[in-house]
Coordinates of C-alpha atoms in Angstrom, one line a residue:
M24 CA 2.0 21.4 33.4
S25 CA 3.8 21.7 29.9
D26 CA 3.0 24.8 27.4
A27 CA 0.7 23.7 24.5
P28 CA 2.7 23.2 21.4
A29 CA 2.8 25.3 18.6
L30 CA 0.8 22.9 16.7
P31 CA -0.6 20.3 18.9
I32 CA -1.0 16.2 16.7
F33 CA -4.5 14.8 17.4
D34 CA -4.0 11.4 16.7
G35 CA -6.8 8.2 15.4
H36 CA -5.1 5.2 16.7
N37 CA -2.2 4.2 19.0
D38 CA -1.7 0.5 20.7
V39 CA 0.6 1.7 23.6
L40 CA -2.2 -0.1 26.2
L41 CA -0.8 -3.0 25.5
R42 CA 2.2 -2.5 25.5
L43 CA 2.0 -1.7 28.9
I44 CA -0.2 -4.6 29.9
R45 CA 2.7 -6.6 28.2
K46 CA 4.8 -5.3 31.3
G47 CA 2.8 -6.5 33.9
V48 CA 0.1 -4.3 35.8
D49 CA 2.8 -2.7 38.8
R50 CA 2.9 0.9 37.9
V51 CA 2.4 0.5 34.7
E52 CA 1.6 4.2 35.1
Q53 CA 5.0 5.4 35.7
H54 CA 6.4 4.1 32.6
F55 CA 4.4 6.1 30.4
L56 CA 4.7 9.2 32.5
D57 CA 8.6 9.0 33.6
G58 CA 9.3 7.9 29.9
D59 CA 10.6 4.2 29.4
G60 CA 12.3 4.7 25.8
K61 CA 10.7 1.4 24.8
G62 CA 8.2 1.6 21.8
H63 CA 6.8 4.3 20.4
L64 CA 5.0 6.2 23.1
D65 CA 5.8 7.9 26.5
L66 CA 4.4 10.9 27.8
P67 CA 8.4 12.3 27.9
R68 CA 8.5 11.7 24.1
M69 CA 4.7 12.9 22.8
H70 CA 5.7 15.8 24.3
A71 CA 8.9 16.5 22.1
G72 CA 6.9 15.5 19.4
G73 CA 4.1 17.7 19.5
F74 CA 1.8 14.7 20.4
G75 CA -1.7 16.3 22.2
G76 CA -3.9 13.5 22.0
G77 CA -5.6 10.4 20.6
L78 CA -7.7 7.8 20.4
F79 CA -5.9 5.2 22.8
A80 CA -7.0 1.6 21.5
V81 CA -8.2 -1.5 24.2
F82 CA -7.6 -4.6 21.6
V83 CA -7.1 -7.9 23.4
P84 CA -4.2 -9.7 21.6
S85 CA -5.4 -13.7 20.9
P86 CA -4.0 -16.7 23.1
S87 CA -1.4 -17.2 20.3
A88 CA 0.0 -13.7 20.9
A89 CA 0.0 -13.3 25.0
P90 CA 0.3 -10.3 27.0
E91 CA 4.0 -11.7 27.9
E92 CA 5.2 -12.7 24.8
D93 CA 7.8 -9.4 23.6
P94 CA 5.6 -6.9 21.0
T95 CA 9.2 -6.8 19.7
D96 CA 9.7 -10.5 19.1
T97 CA 5.6 -10.5 17.6
R98 CA 6.9 -7.9 14.9
R99 CA 9.9 -9.6 14.0
K100 CA 7.5 -12.3 13.2
R101 CA 5.0 -10.4 11.9
K102 CA 7.7 -9.5 9.2
E103 CA 8.9 -12.6 8.3
A104 CA 5.3 -13.8 7.6
M105 CA 5.0 -10.4 5.8
S106 CA 8.4 -9.9 3.7
G107 CA 7.8 -12.2 0.5
E108 CA 6.2 -10.4 -2.8
T109 CA 2.7 -11.6 -1.6
Y110 CA 1.2 -13.0 1.8
D111 CA -1.6 -14.2 2.9
L112 CA -1.6 -14.7 7.3
P113 CA -4.5 -16.8 8.8
L114 CA -7.2 -14.6 10.9
P115 CA -6.8 -15.9 14.8
A116 CA -9.6 -17.4 15.8
P117 CA -12.3 -15.2 17.4
L118 CA -12.0 -14.7 20.9
S119 CA -15.5 -14.9 23.4
L120 CA -17.1 -12.2 25.6
G121 CA -15.3 -14.2 29.3
E122 CA -11.7 -14.6 27.1
A123 CA -11.8 -10.9 26.0
Q124 CA -13.8 -8.9 28.3
P125 CA -11.5 -9.6 31.7
T126 CA -8.0 -8.2 29.6
A127 CA -10.8 -5.6 27.7
L128 CA -11.4 -4.0 31.2
A129 CA -7.6 -4.3 32.6
M130 CA -6.6 -2.5 29.7
A131 CA -8.8 0.2 30.2
G132 CA -8.2 0.4 34.0
I133 CA -4.1 1.5 32.7
L134 CA -5.4 4.2 30.8
F135 CA -7.3 5.7 34.0
R136 CA -4.9 5.3 36.3
I137 CA -2.4 6.6 33.8
E138 CA -5.1 9.7 34.2
K139 CA -5.3 9.9 38.0
A140 CA -1.3 9.7 38.8
S141 CA -0.5 12.1 35.8
G142 CA -1.2 15.0 38.3
G143 CA -3.0 16.8 35.5
R144 CA -1.2 16.1 32.6
V145 CA -3.1 13.6 31.3
K146 CA -6.9 13.1 31.1
V147 CA -9.8 11.1 29.8
C148 CA -12.3 13.3 27.4
R149 CA -15.8 12.6 26.8
T150 CA -16.3 15.7 24.6
A151 CA -14.7 17.4 22.0
A152 CA -15.1 20.7 23.8
E153 CA -12.4 18.9 26.3
I154 CA -9.8 17.7 24.0
R155 CA -10.0 21.4 22.5
D156 CA -9.4 22.4 26.1
C157 CA -6.7 19.9 26.7
L158 CA -4.9 20.8 22.9
A159 CA -4.8 24.2 24.2
K160 CA -3.3 23.5 27.5
G161 CA -0.4 21.0 26.7
V162 CA -2.3 18.5 28.6
L163 CA -2.2 14.8 26.7
A164 CA -5.9 14.1 25.7
T165 CA -6.8 10.8 25.1
V166 CA -10.3 9.0 24.2
L167 CA -11.1 5.2 25.1
H168 CA -11.7 3.4 22.4
F169 CA -11.5 -0.4 21.5
E170 CA -10.6 -1.8 18.3
G171 CA -12.9 -4.7 18.4
A172 CA -15.2 -5.7 19.9
E173 CA -15.0 -8.7 22.2
A174 CA -15.7 -7.5 25.4
I175 CA -18.9 -6.4 24.8
D176 CA -22.1 -8.6 25.2
T177 CA -24.9 -8.7 22.1
D178 CA -27.7 -7.0 24.5
F179 CA -25.0 -4.5 25.2
R180 CA -25.0 -3.8 29.1
A181 CA -21.2 -3.4 29.2
L182 CA -21.4 -1.7 26.3
E183 CA -23.9 1.3 28.4
V184 CA -21.3 0.8 31.4
L185 CA -18.0 1.3 29.4
Y186 CA -20.3 4.2 27.5
Q187 CA -20.1 6.0 31.3
A188 CA -16.9 5.2 32.2
G189 CA -15.7 7.2 29.0
L190 CA -15.9 5.2 26.0
R191 CA -16.5 7.1 22.5
S192 CA -14.8 5.1 19.9
L193 CA -15.7 1.5 19.0
G194 CA -14.5 -0.6 16.2
P195 CA -16.8 -3.9 15.5
V196 CA -14.0 -6.2 14.8
W197 CA -9.7 -6.2 14.5
S198 CA -9.9 -8.1 12.0
R199 CA -10.9 -11.4 13.3
P200 CA -14.8 -13.0 13.8
T201 CA -16.7 -11.3 15.9
A202 CA -20.4 -11.5 16.6
Y203 CA -20.7 -8.5 15.4
G204 CA -18.6 -8.9 12.3
H205 CA -15.8 -10.1 9.8
G206 CA -12.4 -8.0 9.1
V207 CA -10.2 -8.4 6.4
P208 CA -6.9 -11.2 6.9
F209 CA -3.3 -9.4 6.4
R210 CA -3.5 -10.0 2.5
F211 CA -1.5 -8.3 -0.1
P212 CA -2.0 -7.6 -2.7
G213 CA -5.8 -7.7 -1.9
S214 CA -9.3 -6.6 -2.2
P215 CA -11.3 -5.6 1.1
D216 CA -14.1 -7.5 -0.4
T217 CA -12.9 -10.7 1.7
G218 CA -16.6 -12.1 3.2
D219 CA -19.8 -11.2 4.0
G220 CA -21.4 -7.9 6.1
L221 CA -22.7 -7.3 9.4
T222 CA -24.6 -9.6 11.0
D223 CA -27.9 -9.0 12.7
A224 CA -26.0 -7.7 16.0
G225 CA -24.0 -5.9 14.1
K226 CA -26.8 -4.1 12.5
A227 CA -27.9 -3.7 16.3
L228 CA -24.8 -2.4 16.8
V229 CA -24.9 0.4 15.0
A230 CA -27.9 1.7 15.7
A231 CA -26.8 1.2 19.6
C232 CA -23.9 3.3 19.2
N233 CA -25.8 5.7 17.3
R234 CA -28.1 6.6 19.4
M235 CA -25.3 6.8 22.7
G236 CA -22.6 9.1 20.4
V237 CA -20.0 6.2 20.2
M238 CA -18.1 6.9 17.1
I239 CA -18.4 3.5 15.1
D240 CA -14.4 3.2 13.5
L241 CA -14.5 1.6 10.3
S242 CA -11.0 0.4 9.8
H243 CA -10.1 -3.5 9.6
L244 CA -13.6 -4.0 8.9
N245 CA -14.7 -5.3 5.3
E246 CA -16.0 -4.4 2.9
K247 CA -19.5 -5.4 2.8
G248 CA -19.4 -4.6 6.9
F249 CA -17.7 -0.9 5.7
W250 CA -21.4 -0.5 3.0
D251 CA -23.2 -2.1 6.2
V252 CA -22.8 0.5 8.3
A253 CA -22.8 3.2 5.5
E254 CA -26.4 2.5 4.9
L255 CA -27.2 1.8 8.3
S256 CA -25.4 5.1 10.4
D257 CA -26.5 8.7 10.5
A258 CA -23.1 10.0 11.8
P259 CA -20.0 10.4 9.8
L260 CA -18.0 7.4 8.7
V261 CA -14.6 7.4 9.8
A262 CA -11.8 4.5 9.5
S263 CA -9.4 5.9 12.2
H264 CA -6.0 4.4 10.4
S265 CA -6.0 3.5 7.0
N266 CA -4.8 4.2 3.5
A267 CA -5.3 4.4 0.3
H268 CA -5.7 1.1 -1.4
A269 CA -5.2 2.8 -5.3
I270 CA -1.5 3.2 -3.6
C271 CA -0.9 0.3 -1.6
P272 CA -3.4 -2.0 -2.4
T273 CA -3.5 -4.8 1.0
T274 CA -7.0 -5.7 2.1
R275 CA -6.6 -3.1 4.9
N276 CA -6.6 0.0 3.0
L277 CA -9.8 1.9 1.7
T278 CA -10.5 1.3 -2.6
D279 CA -11.7 4.8 -4.1
A280 CA -15.4 4.0 -4.0
Q281 CA -15.8 3.7 -0.6
L282 CA -13.7 7.1 0.5
A283 CA -16.0 8.9 -1.6
R284 CA -18.6 7.3 0.4
I285 CA -17.3 8.6 3.6
R286 CA -16.4 11.9 1.8
E287 CA -20.2 12.1 0.9
S288 CA -20.3 11.6 4.7
G289 CA -18.8 13.8 6.1
G290 CA -16.6 11.9 7.4
L291 CA -12.3 11.4 7.9
V292 CA -9.6 9.1 7.7
G293 CA -6.4 8.5 9.8
L294 CA -3.7 8.5 7.8
N295 CA -1.9 4.5 8.9
Y296 CA 2.0 4.9 9.3
A297 CA 2.3 1.4 9.1
T298 CA 4.9 0.7 6.4
S299 CA 3.2 -2.7 4.8
F300 CA 0.0 -0.3 4.7
L301 CA 1.8 3.0 3.5
R302 CA 4.4 1.1 0.5
P303 CA 3.0 -0.2 -3.3
D304 CA 5.3 -3.0 -2.6
G305 CA 3.2 -4.0 0.1
Q306 CA 6.2 -4.9 2.5
M307 CA 7.1 -4.4 5.8
S308 CA 10.5 -2.0 6.6
A309 CA 11.0 1.1 8.3
D310 CA 13.3 2.2 5.3
T311 CA 10.0 3.5 3.9
G312 CA 10.6 7.2 2.9
L313 CA 8.3 10.0 4.3
D314 CA 7.6 10.5 0.5
V315 CA 5.1 7.1 0.2
M316 CA 3.1 9.0 3.5
L317 CA 2.9 12.8 1.2
R318 CA 1.5 10.3 -1.9
H319 CA -1.5 8.5 0.3
L320 CA -2.1 11.9 1.7
D321 CA -2.1 13.1 -1.4
H322 CA -4.8 10.9 -2.8
L323 CA -7.0 10.7 0.1
I324 CA -7.0 14.7 0.3
E325 CA -8.1 14.7 -3.3
H326 CA -10.8 12.0 -2.3
L327 CA -11.3 13.0 0.9
G328 CA -10.9 16.9 1.0
E329 CA -9.3 18.8 3.1
D330 CA -11.8 18.3 5.7
G331 CA -11.6 15.0 5.3
V332 CA -8.3 13.9 6.5
G333 CA -6.1 13.7 9.9
L334 CA -3.4 11.1 11.6
G335 CA -3.9 7.6 12.2
S336 CA -0.5 6.7 13.4
D337 CA -0.8 2.9 15.1
F338 CA 2.2 3.6 17.2
D339 CA 3.3 0.6 19.1
G340 CA 1.5 -1.7 17.1
A341 CA 3.1 -1.3 14.2
T342 CA 6.8 -1.1 11.9
I343 CA 6.6 2.8 11.2
P344 CA 8.9 4.5 8.9
A345 CA 12.6 5.1 10.4
E346 CA 12.6 8.7 9.4
I347 CA 9.6 9.3 12.3
K348 CA 11.5 6.4 14.6
D349 CA 8.5 7.1 17.1
A350 CA 6.3 9.6 18.7
A351 CA 8.9 12.6 19.0
G352 CA 9.8 12.2 15.8
L353 CA 6.5 13.6 14.7
P354 CA 8.0 17.2 13.9
N355 CA 9.8 15.5 10.9
L356 CA 6.0 14.3 9.0
V357 CA 4.9 17.9 9.5
A358 CA 7.9 20.1 8.1
A359 CA 7.5 17.1 4.8
M360 CA 3.9 18.2 4.9
R361 CA 4.8 21.9 4.7
Q362 CA 7.9 20.9 2.5
A363 CA 5.7 19.4 -0.2
G364 CA 3.7 22.7 -0.2
Y365 CA 0.6 21.7 2.9
G366 CA 0.0 25.3 3.7
E367 CA -0.6 26.1 7.0
P368 CA -4.2 25.9 7.5
L369 CA -4.4 22.3 5.7
V370 CA -1.6 21.1 7.9
R371 CA -3.6 22.3 11.1
K372 CA -6.7 20.7 9.9
I373 CA -4.5 17.3 9.6
C374 CA -2.9 17.7 12.9
S375 CA -5.7 17.9 14.6
E376 CA -9.0 20.0 14.0
N377 CA -10.2 17.5 11.7
W378 CA -10.3 15.2 14.2
V379 CA -11.8 17.8 16.9
N380 CA -14.4 18.4 14.1
V381 CA -16.1 14.8 13.1
L382 CA -15.6 14.0 16.8
E383 CA -17.9 16.7 17.8
R384 CA -20.0 16.1 14.9
T385 CA -20.4 12.3 16.1
W386 CA -20.5 13.0 19.9
G387 CA -23.2 16.0 19.6
G388 CA -20.9 17.7 21.8

């Protein structure tokens, strides 16, 4: 077991489970634990960069983005589609419960297999106390998160079982519509106010998550859905990987009114490293300076306060700035914060403390 890094980072969103399932099911846990040099995340690079833990997303791709498709090719196609001064990508069709559930369970299974094979180096955490203990000891603290609720039936039988397995964070949608609500299309420029709010089932899902202590993730949810959750939920409002609409006016980012409501709730926004949600021109380009990330951080701190901002990389799910490149490059972002005059207490809050605190208040322990 490694020694804990001096400043561990807890991250609000990554898609490494999607990258791993695209490899097939045989020994993918060893690819992660030993390091395969692919994508953005594996355990050696996480240790090198101080990545101490985070929310590990289960995201079921649409049939048009089959599991065996090369993620690099997928990102290339998306980059081409988002290369103009404006763009508006159509959303995929909804997935049925029967289509979504087998893949979702297989992806969750990969996380548990990684934990089992890690020899104590990785833990699936179910409480904030467990996260703190892992960060202190240098154990990778993972939290099972579902990005989109297609795999959960509207009677919530699967939610009960998944909670017992370790599910502690749930986004009602990943952009495409579900039985619970509507997400935002990938549109630039655009407002997040793109359609209807939560369905009746979505409102019941909010109540169920509040009752069980599951965090509701507002990233990808459209604006009317956001305000529905804000009205119904008694938990802090959290967007795990979103940025400031005032700087990058894409549908995926949050308006100042939304930020004000998140602050009022004692919630949090995790800074998304995806360049198309960072750049004022909305372009998907790795040639994006860390100064743009700091502009978003400054804006989020101004509107959320120092206790309401964290990191939400979107590693293995996005094109990120070349100065970071992958998890091993995280010290470059930390150094940029320090060089910009962020004091050590604020840097610690952004890197991990704010996330652990909001999860503790959401989960009740």
